[in-house]
Coordinates of C-alpha atoms in Angstrom, one line a residue:
X34 CA -8.5 -14.1 0.1
X35 CA -6.3 -13.4 3.1
X36 CA -7.9 -13.5 6.6
X37 CA -7.0 -10.1 8.1
X38 CA -7.4 -11.5 11.7
X39 CA -4.8 -14.2 10.9
X40 CA -2.5 -11.6 9.4
X41 CA -2.7 -9.4 12.5
X42 CA -2.0 -12.4 14.7
X43 CA 1.1 -13.3 12.6
X44 CA 2.3 -9.7 13.0
X45 CA 1.6 -9.7 16.7
X46 CA 3.5 -13.0 17.3
X47 CA 6.4 -11.6 15.2
X48 CA 6.4 -8.4 17.2
X49 CA 6.0 -6.3 14.0
X50 CA 4.0 -3.2 13.3
X51 CA 2.8 -2.0 10.0
X52 CA 1.8 1.2 8.2
X53 CA -0.2 1.8 5.1
X54 CA 0.1 4.4 2.4
X55 CA -2.9 4.4 0.1
X56 CA -4.0 6.4 -2.8
X57 CA -6.6 4.7 -5.1
X58 CA -7.9 2.5 -2.2
X59 CA -8.6 5.5 0.0
X60 CA -7.8 3.8 3.3
X61 CA -9.5 0.4 2.6
X62 CA -6.5 -1.6 3.7
X63 CA -6.2 0.3 7.0
X64 CA -10.0 0.1 7.5
X65 CA -10.1 -3.7 6.8
X66 CA -7.3 -4.3 9.4
X67 CA -8.7 -1.9 12.0
X68 CA -12.2 -3.5 11.7
X69 CA -10.6 -6.2 14.0
X70 CA -10.5 -5.6 17.7
X71 CA -7.0 -5.5 19.1
X72 CA -5.5 -4.3 15.8
X73 CA -3.9 -1.2 17.5
X74 CA -0.9 -3.2 18.6
X75 CA -0.1 -4.0 15.0
X76 CA -1.4 -1.2 12.8
X77 CA 0.8 1.7 13.6
X78 CA -0.7 4.3 11.2
X79 CA -2.3 4.7 7.8
X80 CA -1.7 7.5 5.3
X81 CA -4.4 8.3 2.7
X82 CA -2.5 10.3 0.2
X83 CA -4.9 10.8 -2.7
X84 CA -3.4 14.1 -4.0
X85 CA 0.1 14.6 -5.3
X86 CA 0.6 17.3 -2.6
X87 CA -0.3 14.8 0.2
X88 CA 2.2 12.3 -1.2
X89 CA 4.9 15.0 -1.1
X90 CA 3.9 16.5 2.3
X91 CA 3.1 13.3 4.3
X92 CA 5.4 10.7 2.6
X93 CA 8.3 12.7 1.2
X94 CA 7.6 11.6 -2.4
X95 CA 9.6 14.1 -4.6
X96 CA 7.8 16.5 -6.9
X97 CA 10.3 15.5 -9.5
X98 CA 9.3 11.8 -9.3
X99 CA 5.6 12.7 -9.5
X100 CA 6.3 15.0 -12.5
X101 CA 8.5 12.6 -14.4
X102 CA 6.8 9.3 -13.8
X103 CA 3.3 10.2 -12.6
X104 CA 1.6 9.2 -9.4
X105 CA 0.7 5.8 -10.9
X106 CA 4.2 4.4 -11.3
X107 CA 6.6 1.9 -9.8
X108 CA 8.9 4.8 -8.7
X109 CA 6.1 6.5 -6.8
X110 CA 4.8 3.3 -5.2
X111 CA 8.4 2.6 -4.0
X112 CA 8.7 6.2 -2.6
X113 CA 5.3 5.9 -0.9
X114 CA 6.2 2.7 0.9
X115 CA 9.6 3.9 1.9
X116 CA 8.1 7.2 3.0
X117 CA 5.5 5.5 5.1
X118 CA 8.2 3.5 6.8
X119 CA 10.3 6.7 7.4
X120 CA 7.3 8.7 8.6
X121 CA 6.0 6.1 11.1
X122 CA 7.2 3.8 13.8
X123 CA 6.3 0.7 11.7
X124 CA 8.6 -2.1 10.7
X125 CA 6.8 -2.9 7.4
X126 CA 4.8 -0.6 5.1
X127 CA 2.5 -1.2 2.1
X128 CA 1.7 1.3 -0.6
X129 CA -0.9 1.3 -3.3
X130 CA -1.3 3.7 -6.2
X131 CA -3.4 3.1 -9.2
X132 CA -6.2 4.0 -11.6
X133 CA -9.4 2.6 -10.2
X134 CA -11.6 4.2 -12.9
X135 CA -13.9 4.7 -14.6
X136 CA -11.9 7.8 -15.6
X137 CA -8.2 8.6 -15.3
X138 CA -6.7 6.4 -17.9
X139 CA -3.9 7.8 -20.1
X140 CA -1.9 6.2 -22.8
X141 CA 0.1 3.4 -21.3
X142 CA -1.8 3.6 -18.0
X143 CA -5.2 1.9 -18.4
X144 CA -8.0 1.7 -15.8
X145 CA -7.1 -1.2 -13.5
X146 CA -3.3 -0.5 -13.4
X147 CA -2.1 -0.6 -9.8
X148 CA 1.4 -0.5 -8.3
X149 CA 2.0 -1.9 -4.8
X150 CA 5.1 -1.2 -2.8
X151 CA 6.3 -3.2 0.2
X152 CA 9.0 -1.7 2.4
X153 CA 10.5 -3.4 5.4
X154 CA 13.4 -2.2 7.6
X155 CA 16.7 -3.7 6.6
X156 CA 15.3 -5.2 3.3
X157 CA 15.1 -4.2 -0.3
X158 CA 11.8 -2.6 -1.2
X159 CA 9.6 -4.7 -3.5
X160 CA 7.3 -3.1 -6.1
X161 CA 4.9 -4.9 -8.3
X162 CA 2.7 -3.9 -11.2
X163 CA -0.8 -5.4 -11.4
X164 CA -3.6 -4.9 -13.9
X165 CA -6.9 -5.7 -12.3
X166 CA -10.1 -6.2 -14.3
X167 CA -13.5 -4.9 -13.6
X168 CA -15.2 -1.7 -12.4
X169 CA -13.9 0.8 -9.8
X170 CA -15.1 -1.3 -6.9
X171 CA -13.6 -4.5 -8.3
X172 CA -10.2 -2.9 -8.9
X173 CA -10.1 -1.4 -5.4
X174 CA -11.2 -4.8 -3.8
X175 CA -8.5 -6.6 -5.8
X176 CA -5.8 -4.1 -4.8
X177 CA -6.9 -4.5 -1.1
X178 CA -6.6 -8.3 -1.4
X179 CA -3.2 -8.1 -3.0
X180 CA -2.0 -5.7 -0.3
X181 CA -3.0 -8.1 2.4
X182 CA -1.2 -10.9 0.6
X183 CA 2.0 -8.8 0.3
X184 CA 1.8 -7.8 4.0
X185 CA 1.5 -11.5 4.8
X186 CA 4.5 -12.4 2.6
X187 CA 6.6 -9.8 4.3
X188 CA 6.8 -12.0 7.4
X189 CA 8.2 -15.0 5.5

């Protein structure tokens, strides 16, 4: 489990700021980071884009992408991360979209399916697919932990 205080210190030393774009985690990543005093010099902003409309309006995700691939997809995770970068003053952005459950599963998209996107200025955006086990709380906690790991890896 990543230590958020150590993560913030690494960003501070690197002179980098971050933004979050969260759907199924509802702001948990931003909350975990901003629990720590002095986080304001690293955490630039956080977007909680739960509805499709908010993904379009705040992050610039296209309605076509949402309609064609669905909100829980690699394509939308990529667009969310890149949109968070474009709509903030951050250097690095993380996105999370998934099905935390207990409802919401559709064929090919089970409960626990989560896509995370990592966008950084001047770099190729990374997207990964995860399938976390457990109930809603467990899926959200696992997505939070993985997001912190990805944010840490972005400085390597």
